[in-house]
CSV table of C-alpha atoms and ligand atoms in Angstrom, one decimal:
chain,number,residue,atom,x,y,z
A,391,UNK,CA,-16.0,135.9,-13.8
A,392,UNK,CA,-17.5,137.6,-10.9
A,393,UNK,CA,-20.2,140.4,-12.5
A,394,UNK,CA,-19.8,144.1,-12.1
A,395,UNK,CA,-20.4,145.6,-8.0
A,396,UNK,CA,-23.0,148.0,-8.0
A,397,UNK,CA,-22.6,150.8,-5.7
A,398,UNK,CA,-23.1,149.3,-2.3
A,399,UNK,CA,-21.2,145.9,-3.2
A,400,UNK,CA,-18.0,148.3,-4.1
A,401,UNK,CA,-17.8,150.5,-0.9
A,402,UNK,CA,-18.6,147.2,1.1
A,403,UNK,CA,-15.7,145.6,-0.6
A,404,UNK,CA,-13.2,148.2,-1.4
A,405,UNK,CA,-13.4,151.1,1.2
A,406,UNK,CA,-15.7,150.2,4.4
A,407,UNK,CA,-12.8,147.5,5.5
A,408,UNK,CA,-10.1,150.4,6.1
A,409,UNK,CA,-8.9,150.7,9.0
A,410,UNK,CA,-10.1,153.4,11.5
A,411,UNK,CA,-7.8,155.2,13.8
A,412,UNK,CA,-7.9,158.3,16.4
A,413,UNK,CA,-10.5,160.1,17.0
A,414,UNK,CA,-13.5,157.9,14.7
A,415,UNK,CA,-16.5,157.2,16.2
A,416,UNK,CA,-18.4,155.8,13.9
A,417,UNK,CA,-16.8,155.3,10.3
A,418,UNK,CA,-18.3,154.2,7.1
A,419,UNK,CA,-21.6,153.2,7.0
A,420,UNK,CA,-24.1,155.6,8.5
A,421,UNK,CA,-25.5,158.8,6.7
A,422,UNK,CA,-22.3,160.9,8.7
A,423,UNK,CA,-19.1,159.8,10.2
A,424,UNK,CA,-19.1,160.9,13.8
A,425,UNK,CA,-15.4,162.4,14.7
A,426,UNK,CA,-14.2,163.6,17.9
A,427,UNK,CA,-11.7,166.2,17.4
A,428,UNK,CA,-8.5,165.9,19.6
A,429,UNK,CA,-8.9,168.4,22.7
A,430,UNK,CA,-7.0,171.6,22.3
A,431,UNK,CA,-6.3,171.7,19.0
A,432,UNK,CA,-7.7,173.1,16.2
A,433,UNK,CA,-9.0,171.2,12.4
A,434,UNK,CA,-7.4,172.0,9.3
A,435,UNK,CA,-9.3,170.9,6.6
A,436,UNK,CA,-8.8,170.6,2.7
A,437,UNK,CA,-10.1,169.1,-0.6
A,438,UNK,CA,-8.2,168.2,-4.1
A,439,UNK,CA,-10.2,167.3,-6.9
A,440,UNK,CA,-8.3,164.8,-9.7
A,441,UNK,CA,-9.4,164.9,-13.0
A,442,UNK,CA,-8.4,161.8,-15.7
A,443,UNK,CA,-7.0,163.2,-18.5
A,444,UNK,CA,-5.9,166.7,-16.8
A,445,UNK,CA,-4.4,165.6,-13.2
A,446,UNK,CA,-3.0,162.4,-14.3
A,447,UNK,CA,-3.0,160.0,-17.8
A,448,UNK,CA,-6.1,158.6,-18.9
A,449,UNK,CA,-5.5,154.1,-18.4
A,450,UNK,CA,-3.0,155.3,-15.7
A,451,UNK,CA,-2.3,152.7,-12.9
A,452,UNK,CA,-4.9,153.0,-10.2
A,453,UNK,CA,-2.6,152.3,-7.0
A,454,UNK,CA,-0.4,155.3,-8.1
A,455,UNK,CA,-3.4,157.4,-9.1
A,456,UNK,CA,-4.8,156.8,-5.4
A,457,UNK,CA,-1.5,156.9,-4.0
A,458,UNK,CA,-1.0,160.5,-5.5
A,459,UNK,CA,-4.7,161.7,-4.8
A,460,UNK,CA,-4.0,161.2,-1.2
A,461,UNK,CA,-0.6,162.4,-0.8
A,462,UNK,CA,-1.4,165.8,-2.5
A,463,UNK,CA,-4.1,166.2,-0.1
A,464,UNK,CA,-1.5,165.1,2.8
A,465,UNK,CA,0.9,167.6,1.3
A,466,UNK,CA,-1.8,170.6,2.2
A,467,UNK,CA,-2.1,169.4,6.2
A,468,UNK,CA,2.0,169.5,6.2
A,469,UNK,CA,2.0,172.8,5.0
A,470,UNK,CA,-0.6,174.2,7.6
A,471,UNK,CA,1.7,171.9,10.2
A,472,UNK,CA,-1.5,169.6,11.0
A,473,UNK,CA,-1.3,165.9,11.8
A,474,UNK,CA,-3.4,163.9,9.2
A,475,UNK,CA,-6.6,162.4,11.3
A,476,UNK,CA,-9.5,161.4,8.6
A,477,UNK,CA,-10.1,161.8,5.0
A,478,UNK,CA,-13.4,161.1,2.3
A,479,UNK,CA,-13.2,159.8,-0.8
A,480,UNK,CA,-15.6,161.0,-3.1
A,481,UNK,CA,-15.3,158.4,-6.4
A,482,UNK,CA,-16.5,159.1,-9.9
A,483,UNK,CA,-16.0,156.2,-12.6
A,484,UNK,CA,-17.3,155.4,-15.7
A,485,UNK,CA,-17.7,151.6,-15.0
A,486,UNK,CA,-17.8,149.6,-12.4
A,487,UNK,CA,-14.2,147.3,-12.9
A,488,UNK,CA,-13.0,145.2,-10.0
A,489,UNK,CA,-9.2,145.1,-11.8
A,490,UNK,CA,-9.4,148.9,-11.3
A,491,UNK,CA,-11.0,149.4,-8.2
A,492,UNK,CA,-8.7,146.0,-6.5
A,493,UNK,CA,-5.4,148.3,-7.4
A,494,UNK,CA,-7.3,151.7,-6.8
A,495,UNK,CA,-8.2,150.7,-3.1
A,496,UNK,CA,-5.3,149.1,-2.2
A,497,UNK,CA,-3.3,152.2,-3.3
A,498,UNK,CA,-5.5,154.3,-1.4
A,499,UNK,CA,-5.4,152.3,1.6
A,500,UNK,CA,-1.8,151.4,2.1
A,501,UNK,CA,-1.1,155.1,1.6
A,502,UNK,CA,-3.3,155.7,4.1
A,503,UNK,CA,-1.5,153.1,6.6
A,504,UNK,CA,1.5,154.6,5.9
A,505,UNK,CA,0.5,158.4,7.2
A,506,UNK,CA,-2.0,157.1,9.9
A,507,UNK,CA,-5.1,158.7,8.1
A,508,UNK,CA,-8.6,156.8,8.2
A,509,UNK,CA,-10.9,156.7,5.5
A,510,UNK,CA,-14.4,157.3,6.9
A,511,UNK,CA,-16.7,158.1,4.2
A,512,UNK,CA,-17.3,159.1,1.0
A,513,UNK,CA,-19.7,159.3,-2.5
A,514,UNK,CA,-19.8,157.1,-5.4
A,515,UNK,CA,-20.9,158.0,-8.7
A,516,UNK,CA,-20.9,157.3,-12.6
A,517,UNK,CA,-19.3,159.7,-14.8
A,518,UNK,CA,-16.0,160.3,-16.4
A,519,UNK,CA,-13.1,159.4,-14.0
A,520,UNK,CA,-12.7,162.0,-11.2
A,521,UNK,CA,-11.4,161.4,-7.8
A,522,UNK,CA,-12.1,163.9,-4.9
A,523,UNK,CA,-9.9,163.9,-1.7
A,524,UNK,CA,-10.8,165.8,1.4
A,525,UNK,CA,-8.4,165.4,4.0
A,526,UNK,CA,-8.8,166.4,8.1
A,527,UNK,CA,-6.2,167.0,10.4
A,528,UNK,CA,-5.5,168.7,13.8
A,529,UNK,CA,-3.1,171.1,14.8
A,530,UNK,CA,-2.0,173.0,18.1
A,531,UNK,CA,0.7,175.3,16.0
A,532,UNK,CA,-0.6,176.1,12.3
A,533,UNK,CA,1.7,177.3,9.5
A,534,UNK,CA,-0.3,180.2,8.1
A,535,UNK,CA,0.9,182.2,4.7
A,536,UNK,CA,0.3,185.8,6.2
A,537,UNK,CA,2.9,185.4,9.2
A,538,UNK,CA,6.1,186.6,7.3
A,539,UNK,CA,8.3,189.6,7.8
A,540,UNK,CA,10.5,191.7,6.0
A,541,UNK,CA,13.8,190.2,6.4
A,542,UNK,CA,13.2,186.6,6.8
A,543,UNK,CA,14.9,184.0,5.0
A,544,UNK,CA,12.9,182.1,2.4
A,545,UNK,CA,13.4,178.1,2.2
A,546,UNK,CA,12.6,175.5,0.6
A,547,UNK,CA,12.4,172.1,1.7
A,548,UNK,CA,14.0,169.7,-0.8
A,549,UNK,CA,14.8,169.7,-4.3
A,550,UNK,CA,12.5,170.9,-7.3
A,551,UNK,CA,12.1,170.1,-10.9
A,552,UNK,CA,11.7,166.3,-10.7
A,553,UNK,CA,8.1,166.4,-11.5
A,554,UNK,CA,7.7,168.4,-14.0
A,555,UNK,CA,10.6,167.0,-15.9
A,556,UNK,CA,8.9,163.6,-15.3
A,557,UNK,CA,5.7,164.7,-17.1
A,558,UNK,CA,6.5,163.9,-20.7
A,559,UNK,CA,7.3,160.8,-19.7
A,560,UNK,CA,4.5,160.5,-17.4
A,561,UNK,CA,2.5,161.3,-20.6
A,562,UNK,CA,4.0,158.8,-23.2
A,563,UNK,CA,5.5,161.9,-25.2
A,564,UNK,CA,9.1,160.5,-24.4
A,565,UNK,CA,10.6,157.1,-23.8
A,566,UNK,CA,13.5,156.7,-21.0
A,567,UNK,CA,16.0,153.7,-19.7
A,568,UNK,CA,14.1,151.3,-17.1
A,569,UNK,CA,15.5,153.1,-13.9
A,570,UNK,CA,15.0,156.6,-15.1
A,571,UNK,CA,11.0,156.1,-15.7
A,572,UNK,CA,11.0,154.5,-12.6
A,573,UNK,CA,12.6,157.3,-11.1
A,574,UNK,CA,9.8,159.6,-13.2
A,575,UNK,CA,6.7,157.5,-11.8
A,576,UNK,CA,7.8,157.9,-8.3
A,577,UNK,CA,8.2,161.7,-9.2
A,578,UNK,CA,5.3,162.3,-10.5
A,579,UNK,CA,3.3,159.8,-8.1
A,580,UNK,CA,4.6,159.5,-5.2
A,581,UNK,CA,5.8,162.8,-3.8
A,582,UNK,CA,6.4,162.6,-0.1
A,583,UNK,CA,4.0,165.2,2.3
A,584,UNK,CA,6.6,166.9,4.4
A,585,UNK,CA,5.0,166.4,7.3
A,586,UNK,CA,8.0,165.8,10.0
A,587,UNK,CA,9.5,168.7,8.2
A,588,UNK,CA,6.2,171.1,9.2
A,589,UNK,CA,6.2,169.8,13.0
A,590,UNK,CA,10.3,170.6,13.0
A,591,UNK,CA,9.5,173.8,11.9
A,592,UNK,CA,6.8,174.7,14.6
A,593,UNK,CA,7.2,177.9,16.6
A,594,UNK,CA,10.0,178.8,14.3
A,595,UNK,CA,9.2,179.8,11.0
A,596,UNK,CA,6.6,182.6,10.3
A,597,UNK,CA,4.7,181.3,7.2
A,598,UNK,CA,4.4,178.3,4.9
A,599,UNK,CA,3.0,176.3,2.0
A,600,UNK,CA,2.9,173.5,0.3
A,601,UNK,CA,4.5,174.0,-3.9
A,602,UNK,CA,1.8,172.3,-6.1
A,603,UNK,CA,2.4,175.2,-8.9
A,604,UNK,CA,5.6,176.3,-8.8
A,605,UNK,CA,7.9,177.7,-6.2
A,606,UNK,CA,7.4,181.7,-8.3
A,607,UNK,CA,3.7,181.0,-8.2
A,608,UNK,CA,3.3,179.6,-4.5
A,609,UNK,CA,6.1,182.1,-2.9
A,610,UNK,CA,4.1,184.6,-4.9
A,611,UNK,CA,1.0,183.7,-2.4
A,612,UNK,CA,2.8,184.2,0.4
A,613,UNK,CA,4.4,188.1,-0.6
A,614,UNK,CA,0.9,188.6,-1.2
A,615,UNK,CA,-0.5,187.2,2.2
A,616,UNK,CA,2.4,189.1,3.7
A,617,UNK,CA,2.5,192.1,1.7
A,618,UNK,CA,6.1,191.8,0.8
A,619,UNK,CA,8.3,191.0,-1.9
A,620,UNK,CA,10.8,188.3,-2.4
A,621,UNK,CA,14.7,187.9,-4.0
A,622,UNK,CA,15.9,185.0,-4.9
A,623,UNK,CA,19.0,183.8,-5.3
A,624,UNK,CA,18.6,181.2,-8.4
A,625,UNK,CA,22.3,179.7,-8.0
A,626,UNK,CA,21.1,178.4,-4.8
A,627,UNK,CA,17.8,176.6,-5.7
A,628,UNK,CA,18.1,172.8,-5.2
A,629,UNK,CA,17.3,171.9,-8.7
A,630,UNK,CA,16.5,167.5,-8.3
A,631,UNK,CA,19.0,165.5,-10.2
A,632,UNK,CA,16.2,164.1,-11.9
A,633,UNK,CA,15.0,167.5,-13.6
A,634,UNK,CA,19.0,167.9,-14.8
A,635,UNK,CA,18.8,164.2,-16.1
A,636,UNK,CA,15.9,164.5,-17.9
A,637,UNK,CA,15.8,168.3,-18.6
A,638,UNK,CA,19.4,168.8,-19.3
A,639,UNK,CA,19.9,173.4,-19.3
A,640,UNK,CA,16.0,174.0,-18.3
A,641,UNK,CA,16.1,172.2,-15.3
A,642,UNK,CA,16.6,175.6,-13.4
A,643,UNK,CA,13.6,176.9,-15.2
A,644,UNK,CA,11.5,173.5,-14.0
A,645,UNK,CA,13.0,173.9,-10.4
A,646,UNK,CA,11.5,177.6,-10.3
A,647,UNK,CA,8.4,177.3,-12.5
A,648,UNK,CA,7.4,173.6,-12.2
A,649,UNK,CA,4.7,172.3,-10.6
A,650,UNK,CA,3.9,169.1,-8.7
A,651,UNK,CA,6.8,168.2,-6.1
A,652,UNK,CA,4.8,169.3,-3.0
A,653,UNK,CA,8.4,170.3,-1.0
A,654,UNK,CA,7.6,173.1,1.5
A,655,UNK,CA,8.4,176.6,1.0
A,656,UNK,CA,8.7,178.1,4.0
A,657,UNK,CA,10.0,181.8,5.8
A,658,UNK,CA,12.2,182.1,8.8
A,659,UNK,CA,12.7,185.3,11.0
A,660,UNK,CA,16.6,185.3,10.9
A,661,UNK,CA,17.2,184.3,14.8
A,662,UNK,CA,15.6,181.0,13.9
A,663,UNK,CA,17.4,180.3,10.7
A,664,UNK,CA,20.2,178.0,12.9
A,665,UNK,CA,17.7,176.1,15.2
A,666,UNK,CA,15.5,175.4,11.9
A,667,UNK,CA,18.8,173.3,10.0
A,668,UNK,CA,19.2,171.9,13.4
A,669,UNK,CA,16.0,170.8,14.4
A,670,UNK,CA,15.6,169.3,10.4
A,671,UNK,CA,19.2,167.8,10.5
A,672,UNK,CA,18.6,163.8,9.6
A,673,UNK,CA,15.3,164.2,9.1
A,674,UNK,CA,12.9,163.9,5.8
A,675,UNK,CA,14.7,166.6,3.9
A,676,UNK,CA,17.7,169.3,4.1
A,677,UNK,CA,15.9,172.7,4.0
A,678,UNK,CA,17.8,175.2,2.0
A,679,UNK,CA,17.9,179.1,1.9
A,680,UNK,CA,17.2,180.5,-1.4
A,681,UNK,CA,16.6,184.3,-0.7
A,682,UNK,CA,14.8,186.6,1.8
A,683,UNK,CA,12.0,188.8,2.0
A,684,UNK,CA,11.5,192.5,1.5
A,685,UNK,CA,9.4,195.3,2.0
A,686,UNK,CA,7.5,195.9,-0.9
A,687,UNK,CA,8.8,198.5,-3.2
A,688,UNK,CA,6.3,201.4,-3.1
A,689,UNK,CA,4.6,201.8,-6.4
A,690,UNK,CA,5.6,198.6,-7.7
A,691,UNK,CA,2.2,197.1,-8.3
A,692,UNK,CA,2.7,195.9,-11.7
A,693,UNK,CA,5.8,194.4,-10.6
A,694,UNK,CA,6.5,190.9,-9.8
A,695,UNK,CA,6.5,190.3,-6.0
A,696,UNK,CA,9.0,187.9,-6.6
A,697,UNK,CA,12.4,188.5,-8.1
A,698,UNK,CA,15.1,186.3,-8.8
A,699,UNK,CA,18.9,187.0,-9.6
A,700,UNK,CA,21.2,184.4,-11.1
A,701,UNK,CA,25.0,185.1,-10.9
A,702,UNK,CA,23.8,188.9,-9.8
A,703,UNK,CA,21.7,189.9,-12.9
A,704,UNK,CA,17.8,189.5,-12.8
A,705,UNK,CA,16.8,186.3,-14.3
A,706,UNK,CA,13.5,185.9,-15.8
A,707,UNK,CA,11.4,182.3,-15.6
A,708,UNK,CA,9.9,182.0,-19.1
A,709,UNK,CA,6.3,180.6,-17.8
A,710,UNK,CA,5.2,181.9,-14.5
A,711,UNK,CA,3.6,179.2,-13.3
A,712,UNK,CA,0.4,176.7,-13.7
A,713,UNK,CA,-2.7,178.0,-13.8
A,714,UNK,CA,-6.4,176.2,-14.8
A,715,UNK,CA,-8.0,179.2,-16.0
B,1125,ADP,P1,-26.0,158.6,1.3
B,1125,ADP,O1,-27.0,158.0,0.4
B,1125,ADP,O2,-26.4,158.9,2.6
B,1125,ADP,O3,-25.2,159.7,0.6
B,1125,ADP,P2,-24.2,156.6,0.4
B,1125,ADP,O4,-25.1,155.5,0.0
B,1125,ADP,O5,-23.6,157.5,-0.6
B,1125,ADP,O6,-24.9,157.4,1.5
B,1125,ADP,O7,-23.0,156.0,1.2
B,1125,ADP,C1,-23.2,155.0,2.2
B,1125,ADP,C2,-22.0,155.0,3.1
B,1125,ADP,O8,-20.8,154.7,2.4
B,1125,ADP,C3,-21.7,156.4,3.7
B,1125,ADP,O9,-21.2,156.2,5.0
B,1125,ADP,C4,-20.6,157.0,2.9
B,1125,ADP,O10,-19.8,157.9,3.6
B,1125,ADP,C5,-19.8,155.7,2.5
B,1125,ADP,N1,-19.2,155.8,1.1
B,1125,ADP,C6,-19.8,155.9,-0.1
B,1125,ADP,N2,-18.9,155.9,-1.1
B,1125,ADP,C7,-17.7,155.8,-0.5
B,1125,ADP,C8,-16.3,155.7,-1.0
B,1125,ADP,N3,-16.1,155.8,-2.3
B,1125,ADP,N4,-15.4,155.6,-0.1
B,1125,ADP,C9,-15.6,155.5,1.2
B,1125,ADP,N5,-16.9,155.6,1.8
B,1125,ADP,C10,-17.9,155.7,0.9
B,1126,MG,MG1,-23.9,159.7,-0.9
């Protein structure tokens, strides 16, 4: 058996081979990456931080963990509307295993194939497992949250619940046939970045982001970004088929509350509402229309910016939303 890499041994072998694309200079290697950033456009830039143990399962498969570190990160440069360009990858373990790191690169890296993003550098450290994302893209139309109006239509870009009915079996608290944990992993693991849904949407809706804490939360964001306030209309949610299999009567609840499916939510000034379910016909997902926006009530500052109403009567999530502190 082949000993342990030490530092330099595992970004030679695991993460300086990937692939560079647009825009990279110089990649991994040298004290800085050198980028060029495309002319015309501007940078959007984030960072996600994964903790073992609170973002994902302690002894949880590598490629999927890698897989999902990215894609959350890909999910924030969809919801600004940017095209993915470079990320870094900074690494904490708590040994150095070449089983793990094998499946966690080649995760990484095919995931990175598949949305044309190049790895370019990155940090490598001992300590309990954490993996740190920071994604760059560019973008000549950006998706902010403060654009909406009163009167817009709210949307959302594809069904919710899946995830957050996957968890417990995500977690090991529930056993499930074959096909419906597979169905849970790719949940949980794999959700897609809308990102040909964000370019569709460009120059016609007024604000965006991505739902990593629930659509009440995340909407929430926006009211606030906006100064408005939000109905909506709960029998019109797209609640994933997954959360009713696995969730049975609280998949609504999931759907509304639930973090973790990274679908867009998104607001529309209503002469755009046709040419956005045009322009997303046959594409990644079928946006649908789950309420509007209002002006905020005045004196409602204790209030909830966003209300729903199921069947007409006000319907009340039991959780609000995820929150680490
Ligand atoms: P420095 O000592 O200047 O911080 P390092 O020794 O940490 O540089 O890293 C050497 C090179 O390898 C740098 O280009 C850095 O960006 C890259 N690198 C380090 N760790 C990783 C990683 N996990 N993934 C990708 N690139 C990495
Ligand atoms: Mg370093």
């Amino acid at each position: 058996m082949r000993a342990a890499p030490g530092e330099f041994e595992i970004i030679r072998e695991y993460f300086a081979g990937a692939p560079c694309g647009e825009g990279v200079v110089l990649g991994i290697g040298d004290d800085c990456a050198l980028l060029q950033p495309p002319a015309g456009e501007q940078l959007a830039t984030s960072v996600d931080t994964l903790v073992a143990g609170r973002h994902f399962p302690e002894g949880a498969d590598p490629a999927l963990v890698a897989g999902r570190a990215l894609r959350v990160n890909l999910s924030d440069l969809a919801a600004m509307n940017a095209r993915p360009l470079w990320f870094t990858l900074a690494l904490t373990i708590p040994e150095s295993d070449r089983t793990w790191l094998r499946g966690f690169a080649d995760g990484l890296l095919q995931t990175a194939r598949a949305y044309g993003i190049s790895l370019v550098g990155g940090d490598t450290t001992r300590g309990p497992l954490t993996i740190t994302v920071q994604v760059t893209g560019a973008t000549a139309a950006p998706l902010r949250r403060d654009g909406a109006r009163a009167g817009d239509a709210v949307f959302v870009s594809g069904p919710l619940g899946a995830a957050a009915a996957a968890l417990p079996v995500i977690l090991g608290e529930r056993t499930v046939e074959p096909g419906c944990f597979q169905r849970a992993v790719s949940a949980y693991y794999a959700p897609e970045p809308q990102l040909q849904t964000a370019a569709a949407l460009s120059g016609l809706a007024s604000s965006a982001l991505d739902i990593s804490d629930g659509l009440l939360a995340d909407l929430g964001h926006i009211c606030a970004a906006s100064n408005l306030d939000a109905e909506l209309v709960m029998e019109d949610l797209p609640v994933d088929p997954l959360a009713v299999e696995l969730a049975g009567s609280r998949a609504l609840e999931l759907a509304a509350t639930g973090g973790d499916d990274y679908q867009l939510c998104f607001t529309v000034p209503p002469a755009m509402v046709d040419a956005v379910k045009e322009r997303c016909a046959g594409g990644e997902s079928a946006p649908v229309q789950i309420g509007t926006l209002v002006a905020r009530t005045p004196g409602a500052q204790d209030r909830a910016r966003v209300r729903c109403f199921l069947n007409g009567e006000e319907w009340q999530a039991a959780r609000p939303g995820y929150r680490h502190f």
